Coordinates of C-alpha atoms and ligand atoms in Angstrom, one line a residue:
X1 CA 38.0 0.8 96.9
X2 CA 41.2 2.9 96.0
X3 CA 44.1 0.8 94.7
X4 CA 46.7 0.4 97.5
X5 CA 50.4 -0.2 97.7
X6 CA 50.9 -3.4 99.7
X7 CA 54.5 -2.6 100.7
X8 CA 55.6 -6.1 100.2
X9 CA 58.6 -8.0 101.7
X10 CA 61.1 -8.9 99.0
X11 CA 60.1 -12.4 97.9
X12 CA 62.4 -15.3 96.7
X13 CA 60.3 -16.1 93.6
X14 CA 59.0 -12.8 92.4
X15 CA 56.2 -12.9 89.7
X16 CA 55.4 -10.0 87.4
X17 CA 52.2 -9.4 85.5
X18 CA 50.8 -7.5 82.5
X19 CA 47.1 -6.6 82.8
X20 CA 45.7 -5.7 79.4
X21 CA 43.2 -2.9 79.6
X22 CA 43.6 -1.0 76.4
X23 CA 40.4 -2.3 74.6
X24 CA 37.4 -0.2 73.8
X25 CA 34.0 -0.6 75.4
X26 CA 32.1 -0.7 72.2
X27 CA 30.8 -4.3 72.5
X28 CA 29.8 -3.6 76.1
X29 CA 27.7 -0.7 74.8
X30 CA 29.8 2.0 76.5
X31 CA 31.4 5.1 75.0
X32 CA 34.4 4.6 77.3
X33 CA 37.2 2.1 77.6
X34 CA 35.8 -1.2 78.8
X35 CA 38.4 -1.4 81.7
X36 CA 37.0 1.9 83.2
X37 CA 33.4 0.6 83.3
X38 CA 32.3 0.0 86.9
X39 CA 31.2 -3.4 88.2
X40 CA 29.5 -3.0 91.7
X41 CA 31.2 0.4 92.2
X42 CA 34.8 -0.6 91.1
X43 CA 36.3 -0.4 87.6
X44 CA 37.2 -3.6 85.9
X45 CA 40.9 -2.7 85.8
X46 CA 41.1 -1.9 89.5
X47 CA 39.2 -5.2 90.3
X48 CA 41.6 -7.2 88.0
X49 CA 44.7 -5.6 89.5
X50 CA 43.4 -6.1 93.1
X51 CA 42.6 -9.8 92.2
X52 CA 46.3 -10.2 91.3
X53 CA 47.6 -8.3 94.3
X54 CA 46.0 -10.8 96.6
X55 CA 48.9 -13.2 95.7
X56 CA 52.0 -12.0 97.6
X57 CA 54.4 -13.5 95.0
X58 CA 53.0 -11.0 92.4
X59 CA 55.3 -8.1 93.1
X60 CA 54.9 -5.8 90.0
X61 CA 52.0 -5.2 87.5
X62 CA 52.1 -3.3 84.2
X63 CA 48.7 -2.1 83.0
X64 CA 48.2 -1.3 79.3
X65 CA 45.8 1.6 78.8
X66 CA 44.2 3.2 75.7
X67 CA 46.6 6.0 74.6
X68 CA 43.9 8.7 74.6
X69 CA 43.0 8.2 78.2
X70 CA 46.3 7.1 79.7
X71 CA 46.2 9.9 82.3
X72 CA 42.9 8.5 83.7
X73 CA 44.6 5.2 84.3
X74 CA 47.8 6.8 85.7
X75 CA 45.6 8.7 88.2
X76 CA 43.9 5.5 89.3
X77 CA 47.3 3.9 90.2
X78 CA 49.0 7.0 91.4
X79 CA 51.0 6.3 94.6
X80 CA 51.1 2.6 94.0
X81 CA 54.7 1.9 93.1
X82 CA 54.2 -1.8 92.2
X83 CA 51.7 -0.8 89.4
X84 CA 52.7 1.2 86.3
X85 CA 50.7 2.2 83.2
X86 CA 51.9 2.0 79.6
X87 CA 50.2 2.9 76.4
X88 CA 48.4 0.0 74.6
X89 CA 48.9 -0.9 70.9
X90 CA 46.4 -1.1 68.0
X91 CA 45.8 -4.8 68.8
X92 CA 46.0 -6.8 72.0
X93 CA 49.2 -8.5 71.0
X94 CA 51.0 -5.2 70.7
X95 CA 49.6 -4.0 74.0
X96 CA 51.0 -7.0 75.7
X97 CA 54.4 -6.5 74.0
X98 CA 54.5 -2.9 75.2
X99 CA 53.7 -4.1 78.7
X100 CA 56.4 -6.8 78.6
X101 CA 59.0 -4.2 77.5
X102 CA 58.3 -2.2 80.6
X103 CA 58.8 -5.2 83.0
X104 CA 62.6 -4.9 83.3
X105 CA 62.3 -1.2 84.2
X106 CA 59.6 -2.0 86.8
X107 CA 61.7 -4.9 88.3
X108 CA 64.7 -2.6 88.6
X109 CA 62.7 0.2 90.3
X110 CA 61.3 -2.4 92.8
X111 CA 64.8 -3.9 93.4
X112 CA 64.2 -7.3 91.8
X113 CA 66.4 -9.1 89.3
X114 CA 64.7 -10.8 86.3
X115 CA 66.0 -14.2 85.2
X116 CA 65.1 -16.2 82.2
X117 CA 62.7 -18.3 84.3
X118 CA 61.0 -15.5 86.2
X119 CA 57.2 -16.2 86.0
X120 CA 55.3 -13.6 84.0
X121 CA 51.5 -13.5 83.9
X122 CA 49.4 -11.9 81.2
X123 CA 45.9 -11.2 82.3
X124 CA 42.9 -9.5 80.7
X125 CA 41.3 -6.8 82.8
X126 CA 38.0 -8.1 81.4
X127 CA 38.5 -11.3 83.4
X128 CA 38.4 -9.4 86.7
X129 CA 36.6 -12.1 88.7
X130 CA 39.4 -14.7 88.3
X131 CA 39.8 -16.5 91.6
X132 CA 43.1 -16.8 93.5
X133 CA 43.2 -20.6 93.0
X134 CA 43.3 -20.4 89.2
X135 CA 46.1 -17.8 89.3
X136 CA 48.1 -19.8 91.9
X137 CA 47.9 -23.0 89.8
X138 CA 49.5 -21.2 86.8
X139 CA 52.3 -19.7 89.0
X140 CA 53.0 -23.1 90.6
X141 CA 53.2 -24.9 87.3
X142 CA 55.6 -22.2 86.1
X143 CA 57.7 -22.6 89.2
X144 CA 57.7 -26.4 88.6
X145 CA 59.4 -25.9 85.3
X146 CA 56.6 -25.5 82.7
X147 CA 57.6 -22.6 80.4
X148 CA 54.1 -21.8 79.1
X149 CA 50.9 -22.4 81.1
X150 CA 47.3 -21.5 80.3
X151 CA 44.2 -21.9 82.5
X152 CA 41.5 -23.6 80.6
X153 CA 38.0 -25.3 80.9
X154 CA 36.5 -28.2 79.0
X155 CA 34.0 -27.2 76.3
X156 CA 30.4 -28.1 77.2
X157 CA 28.7 -27.3 73.9
X158 CA 29.0 -29.7 70.9
X159 CA 31.2 -28.0 68.3
X160 CA 30.7 -27.9 64.5
X161 CA 33.0 -26.8 61.7
X162 CA 31.3 -24.7 59.0
X163 CA 32.4 -23.6 55.6
X164 CA 30.1 -21.6 53.3
X165 CA 27.6 -18.9 54.4
X166 CA 24.3 -18.4 52.5
X167 CA 20.7 -17.4 53.0
X168 CA 17.4 -19.3 52.6
X169 CA 14.7 -18.0 50.2
X170 CA 13.2 -15.9 53.0
X171 CA 16.5 -14.4 53.9
X172 CA 17.4 -16.5 57.0
X173 CA 21.3 -16.5 57.2
X174 CA 22.6 -20.1 57.2
X175 CA 26.0 -21.8 57.4
X176 CA 26.8 -25.2 56.0
X177 CA 28.3 -27.7 58.4
X178 CA 31.4 -29.4 57.1
X179 CA 32.3 -31.5 60.1
X180 CA 32.4 -31.9 63.8
X181 CA 35.3 -31.9 66.3
X182 CA 35.4 -34.2 69.2
X183 CA 34.6 -31.8 72.1
X184 CA 36.4 -34.1 74.6
X185 CA 39.7 -32.9 73.0
X186 CA 38.8 -29.2 73.1
X187 CA 39.6 -26.7 75.9
X188 CA 38.5 -23.0 76.1
X189 CA 41.5 -21.0 77.3
X190 CA 41.4 -18.1 79.8
X191 CA 43.8 -15.8 81.4
X192 CA 46.1 -15.2 83.3
X193 CA 48.4 -17.1 80.9
X194 CA 51.8 -17.6 82.4
X195 CA 55.3 -17.9 80.9
X196 CA 58.9 -17.9 81.8
X197 CA 60.3 -14.4 81.0
X198 CA 62.8 -15.5 78.3
X199 CA 60.1 -17.6 76.6
X200 CA 57.4 -14.9 76.4
X201 CA 59.8 -12.2 75.4
X202 CA 61.2 -14.2 72.5
X203 CA 57.7 -15.2 71.4
X204 CA 56.5 -11.6 71.4
X205 CA 59.6 -10.3 69.6
X206 CA 59.0 -12.8 66.8
X207 CA 55.3 -12.2 66.9
X208 CA 55.7 -8.4 66.6
X209 CA 58.0 -9.0 63.5
X210 CA 55.4 -11.3 62.0
X211 CA 52.6 -8.7 62.6
X212 CA 54.7 -6.0 60.9
X213 CA 55.4 -8.1 57.9
X214 CA 52.1 -10.0 57.4
X215 CA 49.6 -8.1 59.4
X216 CA 48.6 -11.3 61.3
X217 CA 48.2 -11.1 65.0
X218 CA 47.5 -13.7 67.7
X219 CA 44.5 -13.4 70.0
X220 CA 46.3 -15.1 72.9
X221 CA 49.9 -15.3 74.0
X222 CA 50.0 -19.1 74.2
X223 CA 49.6 -19.2 70.4
X224 CA 52.9 -17.2 70.0
X225 CA 54.8 -19.8 72.0
X226 CA 53.1 -22.6 70.0
X227 CA 54.2 -21.0 66.8
X228 CA 57.8 -21.2 68.0
X229 CA 57.3 -24.9 68.7
X230 CA 57.4 -24.5 72.4
X231 CA 55.4 -26.8 74.8
X232 CA 52.3 -25.2 76.2
X233 CA 50.5 -26.8 79.2
X234 CA 47.0 -26.2 80.6
X235 CA 45.8 -25.9 84.2
X236 CA 42.2 -25.9 85.4
X237 CA 40.6 -22.5 84.8
X238 CA 37.5 -21.3 86.5
X239 CA 33.9 -20.4 85.5
X240 CA 34.4 -17.2 87.5
X241 CA 37.1 -16.1 85.0
X242 CA 34.5 -15.2 82.4
X243 CA 35.6 -12.5 80.0
X244 CA 33.3 -9.5 80.3
X245 CA 32.6 -8.6 76.7
X246 CA 28.8 -8.0 76.3
X247 CA 26.0 -6.4 78.4
X248 CA 24.9 -9.9 79.3
X249 CA 28.4 -10.7 80.7
X250 CA 28.1 -7.6 82.9
X251 CA 24.7 -8.7 84.2
X252 CA 26.1 -12.2 85.0
X253 CA 29.2 -10.7 86.7
X254 CA 27.1 -8.4 88.9
X255 CA 24.9 -11.4 89.9
X256 CA 28.0 -13.5 90.7
X257 CA 29.3 -10.8 93.0
X258 CA 26.1 -10.9 95.0
X259 CA 26.7 -14.6 95.9
X260 CA 28.7 -14.8 99.1
X261 CA 29.8 -18.4 98.4
X262 CA 31.2 -17.5 95.0
X263 CA 32.7 -14.3 96.2
X264 CA 34.6 -16.3 98.8
X265 CA 36.3 -18.2 96.0
X266 CA 37.9 -14.9 94.9
Ligands
C5P301 O1 39.1 -7.3 72.6 P1 39.3 -8.5 73.5 O2 38.1 -8.7 74.3 O3 39.9 -9.7 72.9 O4 40.4 -7.9 74.5 C1 40.9 -8.7 75.5 C2 41.7 -7.9 76.5 O5 42.8 -7.2 75.7 C3 40.9 -6.8 77.2 O6 41.3 -6.8 78.6 C4 41.3 -5.5 76.5 O7 41.3 -4.4 77.3 C5 42.7 -5.8 76.0 N1 43.2 -5.1 74.8 C6 44.3 -4.3 74.8 N2 44.7 -3.7 73.7 C7 44.0 -3.7 72.6 C8 42.8 -4.5 72.5 C9 42.4 -5.2 73.6 O8 45.0 -4.2 75.9 N3 44.4 -3.0 71.5

């Protein structure tokens, strides 16, 4: 299915999104960017963008693409004014920052004004099966005044903390357990993570400075807000929001798409 412009009515509470798609396909076993790998005949990035376009309040989407193949991504979204493509960075955090910096330009082109509390979603193209309900819950919590909202699920496996790594006499790699965390207190976070515009811009500006100075990056955007002492809230995520990382994930995602009842949830 070709990406389409939805020619939207101007909405009262516009939401903008960054879809991160600048990662490599190495762990998936492909010699191409992961977001261009096809799942049931559609690339992961097109599927992720389409999944967001289903929500009428999402009026503009910035896609981050690997620099070397940016023209391939531009071709995919050619003629879709509400989607634009920017080069990704060396790590996910910098890709998101590049995407955020483009949002004011996109908003202006589309005739919207950004305010400090405009909801911004940051979504991984790799989570292209995320259902509408999980995205809506994040947007509604942002509109209700939460400045940082992450979809999350309870953890089902018992979790251990380890310290030293070693090997047995026959060479089996082992790790020594040093403790256990109460899994009832843990949540596994997903995307789209949602933020008020002023909150996420400040968090990323400071995060980019920290990365330049100390080389330390954050693997999710919520962590950058937590580092500033901001309150971060969780909504209920979805098992459909799995992050497609390995070949096994691809097989699971293909099977999920064959199930009419689960597809309907999208
Ligand atoms: O590598 P990881 O699975 O954590 O990537 C999560 C998401 O971030 C993926 O959608 C990937 O395309 C994106 N990414 C990015 N820029 C990078 C690395 C990853 O946009 N430099």
